[in-house]
Amino acid sequence: MPNLRFQVVAEAFKKKPIEVPTPDVRPSEFFGKYVFNKQKMYKYLPKKVYTKMLDVIDNGAPLDRATADIVAEGMKKWAMELGATHCTHWFQPLTDATAEKHDAFVEHDWKGGMIEEFEGKILVQQEPDASSFPSGGIRSTFEARGYSAWDPTSPVFVIGDTLMIPTVFISYTGEALDYKTPLLKALHAVDVAATDVVKYFNPEVSKVVSNLGWEQEYFLVDEGLYSARPDLLLTGRTLMGHSSAKDQQMEDHYFGAIPERVAAFMKDLEIQALELGIPCKTRHNEVAPNQFELAPIFEETNLAIDHNMLIMSLMRKVARKHGFRCLLHEKPFDGVNGSGKHNNWSLSTDTGILLHAPGKDEISNLRFVTFIVETLMAVYKHNGLLKASIMSATNAHRLGANEAPPAIVSSFLGKQLNEVLDHLENSNDDDTIAIKGKEGLKLDIPSIPELLIDNTDRNRTSPFAFTGNRFEFRAPGSEANCASAMIALNAAVAEALVNFKKRVDALVATGKELHASIISVLREDIKTCKPIRFDGNGYSDEWVAEAEKRGLDVERSCPVIFDRYLDQSSIDMFESLNIMTAKELEARNEIKWDTYTKKIQIEARIFGDLSVNHIIPQVLTYQTKLAENVAALKSILPEDEFKVVAASNLALISEISQRVKTIEDGCKALTDARKVANKIESEREKAIAYHDTVEPKMEEIRHHIDKLESKVDDEVWTLPKYRELLFIR
């Protein structure tokens, strides 16, 4: 019987790109086609209601039920013109996925028929069952009531026949059961705190917005090969697999020509994303084979996160249409780059970007330095919390390897900005701040024009790097909800700004001039947060030791890192800013520990099944062939000649026996370790047990399996190999 692996590889090579029709209009003309944006609101709502909705969206004004009814009627008319027959509240429970329950636009007309109806009460609020979503003990199974409530700041959209309404999700007693609720509170906190501070420099500013530009990395794998790998199918990553002789070492994939099948997928994805109002900007090959990236234009953080959750769902759907599976796991393949989701974060007002340094006037430069320093203060004080916000069982495989930043949070600033802060640290209260803008660089090639060089270089190993007018938080993982990192970051910055203003105002109250007061407080903070600044190699062993000396969090155990959410400093910050209570934080940690345990538990069970049901039988089949060959040689060759000719086969038979025995013993020990861990009642201690005693055993066993893969006859091995998974187009 032919090896199924060869069949699926052959089929993968035969596949051709799917023809994707090009829209007959420019992208700007179909952008937001399926989004009830301000343009659609203006068309479908009465002018007074439209004006009211702008106040709700832009200024957080309350929405009354009468207005909601009129908005719902306009939405229904627009959606039904697009073929919508259902609506759903679309929310983000604590599962790193989205949730939706579809209801039809139908009600009895009480005449034996039905009518299409969509009222404001359905738009504004629904009551999905909360008992089956993670709550961390906040709600018991018999206490099922939960509420989803419309978030007007994120526009509704239509997918297929369903009107999708972005919402928050809370329990009957008011605790947040989702990511969006604390995110909106964190964004409000940083708005209030930053507005208060920016008024020192421009009293006309009335609002500060947190901006986010995510970069989504992902892998594409041929669907047939994916289906032939139970580990990929059930965990999103390969639990075993010998490295390919050629992978990313030639550095020829990064920014290379996009393969035709992939280009067709990208085109299809971008068209659908643009129709849903997602402003896709960049696409390219990433470093590892079959790895790619998509990035949009910057948006307001809440909308950017909704768009990222939507794009991940869209990527999976469109990939299958093109005969691929989209892998969003942070480390689907060992030994090559993993996938991150770089979060480019900044703050802006109606007057410009707060982290942009024009280098023209002293007030602008002082404002710029103020927000840089207070962001560093936030990252320094809560570096452990920021690490906890991006940590997961999946991202732990990626951090600290193959260009991913290490699991120690530090910030890269670059030479010029470091010099500015060092100067200010040793300055007088009345010193001015001079910052250079971009400088020209002349190349000695007549046909090449002068280049404008940024005032900072980049450090690929820095988790939180300043890159010109924003900070790039490189540590979040590909699969994660960006909200987790953005809640922690915006909250930490808000707290730092509140503290900064309090101290500046205290100095001004003593009669000290405002400029001098700001400089004085900045000087203190520059000294305080200096340990977080690091421009060197984040991968070096020396940095780990140095970071520990500086008081930075160097913990590597994922379950233990989650403890940072329950540090008193974290609880005080979240509660003082009215973002989350201690009870909510405790509940979320219970969920994090439970999720970690379950993911490792699933991997361990699948790993054991594959080892026993796939690997060992394949290897023993090959060993039997070797033994039969040795027996045949012994029957026809003289003893002396036989010993020479059969020596390598005898050695391989012996090696196989030893490795199989090690795998069998390892799988038994793996099962025993799971059984012991499963009896632990504390979710934290159980997660730690899985990290310390279960996960390492899989790595030990994998070593022997991967060695056997390189020794066993290729025709016997049924699992698709790395050389096939990574290079199918």
PDB file of N, CA, C and O in Angstrom, residues 430-467:
ATOM      1  N   ASP A 430      16.427  75.094  34.135  1.00  0.00           N
ATOM      2  CA  ASP A 430      16.105  76.023  33.051  1.00  0.00           C
ATOM      3  C   ASP A 430      16.792  75.653  31.737  1.00  0.00           C
ATOM      4  O   ASP A 430      16.799  76.436  30.789  1.00  0.00           O
ATOM      5  N   ASP A 431      17.364  74.436  31.645  1.00  0.00           N
ATOM      6  CA  ASP A 431      18.009  74.005  30.401  1.00  0.00           C
ATOM      7  C   ASP A 431      16.970  73.773  29.309  1.00  0.00           C
ATOM      8  O   ASP A 431      15.820  73.421  29.571  1.00  0.00           O
ATOM      9  N   THR A 432      17.399  73.983  28.074  1.00  0.00           N
ATOM     10  CA  THR A 432      16.544  73.689  26.926  1.00  0.00           C
ATOM     11  C   THR A 432      16.840  72.280  26.417  1.00  0.00           C
ATOM     12  O   THR A 432      17.876  71.695  26.719  1.00  0.00           O
ATOM     13  N   ILE A 433      15.913  71.751  25.635  1.00  0.00           N
ATOM     14  CA  ILE A 433      16.054  70.409  25.081  1.00  0.00           C
ATOM     15  C   ILE A 433      16.146  70.507  23.570  1.00  0.00           C
ATOM     16  O   ILE A 433      15.238  71.026  22.916  1.00  0.00           O
ATOM     17  N   ALA A 434      17.229  70.042  23.029  1.00  0.00           N
ATOM     18  CA  ALA A 434      17.413  70.064  21.568  1.00  0.00           C
ATOM     19  C   ALA A 434      17.416  68.633  21.054  1.00  0.00           C
ATOM     20  O   ALA A 434      18.154  67.784  21.552  1.00  0.00           O
ATOM     21  N   ILE A 435      16.566  68.379  20.070  1.00  0.00           N
ATOM     22  CA  ILE A 435      16.470  67.044  19.480  1.00  0.00           C
ATOM     23  C   ILE A 435      16.585  67.161  17.972  1.00  0.00           C
ATOM     24  O   ILE A 435      15.863  67.934  17.341  1.00  0.00           O
ATOM     25  N   LYS A 436      17.479  66.411  17.398  1.00  0.00           N
ATOM     26  CA  LYS A 436      17.646  66.434  15.948  1.00  0.00           C
ATOM     27  C   LYS A 436      16.530  65.656  15.265  1.00  0.00           C
ATOM     28  O   LYS A 436      16.066  64.644  15.764  1.00  0.00           O
ATOM     29  N   GLY A 437      16.119  66.159  14.119  1.00  0.00           N
ATOM     30  CA  GLY A 437      15.195  65.407  13.287  1.00  0.00           C
ATOM     31  C   GLY A 437      15.971  64.446  12.406  1.00  0.00           C
ATOM     32  O   GLY A 437      17.139  64.139  12.651  1.00  0.00           O
ATOM     33  N   LYS A 438      15.329  63.978  11.346  1.00  0.00           N
ATOM     34  CA  LYS A 438      16.013  63.077  10.422  1.00  0.00           C
ATOM     35  C   LYS A 438      17.133  63.807   9.709  1.00  0.00           C
ATOM     36  O   LYS A 438      17.009  64.968   9.339  1.00  0.00           O
ATOM     37  N   GLU A 439      18.244  63.137   9.531  1.00  0.00           N
ATOM     38  CA  GLU A 439      19.394  63.723   8.868  1.00  0.00           C
ATOM     39  C   GLU A 439      19.594  63.088   7.502  1.00  0.00           C
ATOM     40  O   GLU A 439      19.223  61.946   7.262  1.00  0.00           O
ATOM     41  N   GLY A 440      20.191  63.851   6.614  1.00  0.00           N
ATOM     42  CA  GLY A 440      20.441  63.339   5.276  1.00  0.00           C
ATOM     43  C   GLY A 440      21.688  62.467   5.230  1.00  0.00           C
ATOM     44  O   GLY A 440      22.659  62.702   5.944  1.00  0.00           O
ATOM     45  N   LEU A 441      21.657  61.461   4.386  1.00  0.00           N
ATOM     46  CA  LEU A 441      22.810  60.590   4.184  1.00  0.00           C
ATOM     47  C   LEU A 441      23.095  60.527   2.693  1.00  0.00           C
ATOM     48  O   LEU A 441      22.260  60.081   1.909  1.00  0.00           O
ATOM     49  N   LYS A 442      24.257  61.022   2.292  1.00  0.00           N
ATOM     50  CA  LYS A 442      24.645  61.011   0.888  1.00  0.00           C
ATOM     51  C   LYS A 442      25.384  59.723   0.560  1.00  0.00           C
ATOM     52  O   LYS A 442      26.352  59.368   1.224  1.00  0.00           O
ATOM     53  N   LEU A 443      24.908  59.006  -0.440  1.00  0.00           N
ATOM     54  CA  LEU A 443      25.611  57.834  -0.927  1.00  0.00           C
ATOM     55  C   LEU A 443      26.471  58.237  -2.109  1.00  0.00           C
ATOM     56  O   LEU A 443      26.096  59.098  -2.900  1.00  0.00           O
ATOM     57  N   ASP A 444      27.611  57.620  -2.237  1.00  0.00           N
ATOM     58  CA  ASP A 444      28.539  57.971  -3.316  1.00  0.00           C
ATOM     59  C   ASP A 444      28.135  57.292  -4.625  1.00  0.00           C
ATOM     60  O   ASP A 444      28.935  56.639  -5.286  1.00  0.00           O
ATOM     61  N   ILE A 445      26.841  57.442  -4.952  1.00  0.00           N
ATOM     62  CA  ILE A 445      26.307  56.898  -6.203  1.00  0.00           C
ATOM     63  C   ILE A 445      25.458  58.000  -6.821  1.00  0.00           C
ATOM     64  O   ILE A 445      24.408  58.362  -6.286  1.00  0.00           O
ATOM     65  N   PRO A 446      25.852  58.574  -7.929  1.00  0.00           N
ATOM     66  CA  PRO A 446      25.183  59.752  -8.495  1.00  0.00           C
ATOM     67  C   PRO A 446      23.683  59.579  -8.703  1.00  0.00           C
ATOM     68  O   PRO A 446      22.919  60.516  -8.510  1.00  0.00           O
ATOM     69  N   SER A 447      23.224  58.386  -9.074  1.00  0.00           N
ATOM     70  CA  SER A 447      21.814  58.203  -9.419  1.00  0.00           C
ATOM     71  C   SER A 447      20.916  57.980  -8.202  1.00  0.00           C
ATOM     72  O   SER A 447      19.701  57.946  -8.330  1.00  0.00           O
ATOM     73  N   ILE A 448      21.513  57.816  -7.001  1.00  0.00           N
ATOM     74  CA  ILE A 448      20.728  57.571  -5.797  1.00  0.00           C
ATOM     75  C   ILE A 448      20.564  58.881  -5.039  1.00  0.00           C
ATOM     76  O   ILE A 448      21.552  59.535  -4.703  1.00  0.00           O
ATOM     77  N   PRO A 449      19.322  59.299  -4.764  1.00  0.00           N
ATOM     78  CA  PRO A 449      19.117  60.574  -4.072  1.00  0.00           C
ATOM     79  C   PRO A 449      19.517  60.495  -2.608  1.00  0.00           C
ATOM     80  O   PRO A 449      19.761  59.425  -2.070  1.00  0.00           O
ATOM     81  N   GLU A 450      19.557  61.655  -1.955  1.00  0.00           N
ATOM     82  CA  GLU A 450      19.855  61.719  -0.527  1.00  0.00           C
ATOM     83  C   GLU A 450      18.774  60.982   0.253  1.00  0.00           C
ATOM     84  O   GLU A 450      17.588  61.099  -0.031  1.00  0.00           O
ATOM     85  N   LEU A 451      19.193  60.181   1.230  1.00  0.00           N
ATOM     86  CA  LEU A 451      18.255  59.441   2.062  1.00  0.00           C
ATOM     87  C   LEU A 451      18.078  60.153   3.385  1.00  0.00           C
ATOM     88  O   LEU A 451      19.029  60.705   3.941  1.00  0.00           O
ATOM     89  N   LEU A 452      16.844  60.140   3.900  1.00  0.00           N
ATOM     90  CA  LEU A 452      16.593  60.662   5.238  1.00  0.00           C
ATOM     91  C   LEU A 452      16.709  59.518   6.227  1.00  0.00           C
ATOM     92  O   LEU A 452      15.988  58.528   6.133  1.00  0.00           O
ATOM     93  N   ILE A 453      17.635  59.661   7.155  1.00  0.00           N
ATOM     94  CA  ILE A 453      17.932  58.589   8.103  1.00  0.00           C
ATOM     95  C   ILE A 453      17.220  58.865   9.420  1.00  0.00           C
ATOM     96  O   ILE A 453      17.284  59.968   9.966  1.00  0.00           O
ATOM     97  N   ASP A 454      16.497  57.859   9.942  1.00  0.00           N
ATOM     98  CA  ASP A 454      15.817  58.005  11.227  1.00  0.00           C
ATOM     99  C   ASP A 454      16.824  58.263  12.336  1.00  0.00           C
ATOM    100  O   ASP A 454      18.000  57.861  12.243  1.00  0.00           O
ATOM    101  N   ASN A 455      16.347  58.912  13.394  1.00  0.00           N
ATOM    102  CA  ASN A 455      17.265  59.234  14.487  1.00  0.00           C
ATOM    103  C   ASN A 455      17.495  58.069  15.437  1.00  0.00           C
ATOM    104  O   ASN A 455      18.123  58.223  16.467  1.00  0.00           O
ATOM    105  N   THR A 456      16.947  56.893  15.131  1.00  0.00           N
ATOM    106  CA  THR A 456      17.291  55.693  15.880  1.00  0.00           C
ATOM    107  C   THR A 456      17.476  54.532  14.916  1.00  0.00           C
ATOM    108  O   THR A 456      16.870  54.493  13.850  1.00  0.00           O
ATOM    109  N   ASP A 457      18.338  53.592  15.291  1.00  0.00           N
ATOM    110  CA  ASP A 457      18.434  52.327  14.569  1.00  0.00           C
ATOM    111  C   ASP A 457      17.381  51.406  15.178  1.00  0.00           C
ATOM    112  O   ASP A 457      16.521  51.845  15.928  1.00  0.00           O
ATOM    113  N   ARG A 458      17.421  50.114  14.887  1.00  0.00           N
ATOM    114  CA  ARG A 458      16.480  49.172  15.485  1.00  0.00           C
ATOM    115  C   ARG A 458      17.245  48.071  16.191  1.00  0.00           C
ATOM    116  O   ARG A 458      18.361  47.750  15.812  1.00  0.00           O
ATOM    117  N   ASN A 459      16.611  47.504  17.203  1.00  0.00           N
ATOM    118  CA  ASN A 459      17.190  46.384  17.919  1.00  0.00           C
ATOM    119  C   ASN A 459      16.159  45.264  17.904  1.00  0.00           C
ATOM    120  O   ASN A 459      15.129  45.345  18.569  1.00  0.00           O
ATOM    121  N   ARG A 460      16.434  44.219  17.118  1.00  0.00           N
ATOM    122  CA  ARG A 460      15.456  43.144  16.932  1.00  0.00           C
ATOM    123  C   ARG A 460      15.236  42.325  18.205  1.00  0.00           C
ATOM    124  O   ARG A 460      14.257  41.601  18.306  1.00  0.00           O
ATOM    125  N   THR A 461      16.152  42.433  19.158  1.00  0.00           N
ATOM    126  CA  THR A 461      15.998  41.649  20.388  1.00  0.00           C
ATOM    127  C   THR A 461      15.322  42.443  21.501  1.00  0.00           C
ATOM    128  O   THR A 461      15.158  41.927  22.606  1.00  0.00           O
ATOM    129  N   SER A 462      14.950  43.691  21.223  1.00  0.00           N
ATOM    130  CA  SER A 462      14.321  44.502  22.269  1.00  0.00           C
ATOM    131  C   SER A 462      12.817  44.271  22.290  1.00  0.00           C
ATOM    132  O   SER A 462      12.147  44.395  21.265  1.00  0.00           O
ATOM    133  N   PRO A 463      12.248  43.947  23.451  1.00  0.00           N
ATOM    134  CA  PRO A 463      10.801  43.725  23.525  1.00  0.00           C
ATOM    135  C   PRO A 463       9.985  45.006  23.357  1.00  0.00           C
ATOM    136  O   PRO A 463       8.839  44.963  22.936  1.00  0.00           O
ATOM    137  N   PHE A 464      10.585  46.169  23.698  1.00  0.00           N
ATOM    138  CA  PHE A 464       9.827  47.421  23.694  1.00  0.00           C
ATOM    139  C   PHE A 464      10.740  48.520  23.157  1.00  0.00           C
ATOM    140  O   PHE A 464      11.402  49.217  23.906  1.00  0.00           O
ATOM    141  N   ALA A 465      10.763  48.644  21.845  1.00  0.00           N
ATOM    142  CA  ALA A 465      11.739  49.520  21.196  1.00  0.00           C
ATOM    143  C   ALA A 465      11.093  50.791  20.669  1.00  0.00           C
ATOM    144  O   ALA A 465      10.009  50.748  20.070  1.00  0.00           O
ATOM    145  N   PHE A 466      11.765  51.926  20.878  1.00  0.00           N
ATOM    146  CA  PHE A 466      11.305  53.179  20.284  1.00  0.00           C
ATOM    147  C   PHE A 466      11.757  53.216  18.832  1.00  0.00           C
ATOM    148  O   PHE A 466      12.932  53.025  18.528  1.00  0.00           O
ATOM    149  N   THR A 467      10.803  53.475  17.928  1.00  0.00           N
ATOM    150  CA  THR A 467      11.134  53.400  16.500  1.00  0.00           C
ATOM    151  C   THR A 467      10.732  54.671  15.752  1.00  0.00           C
ATOM    152  O   THR A 467      10.262  54.630  14.627  1.00  0.00           O
TER     153      THR A 467
END
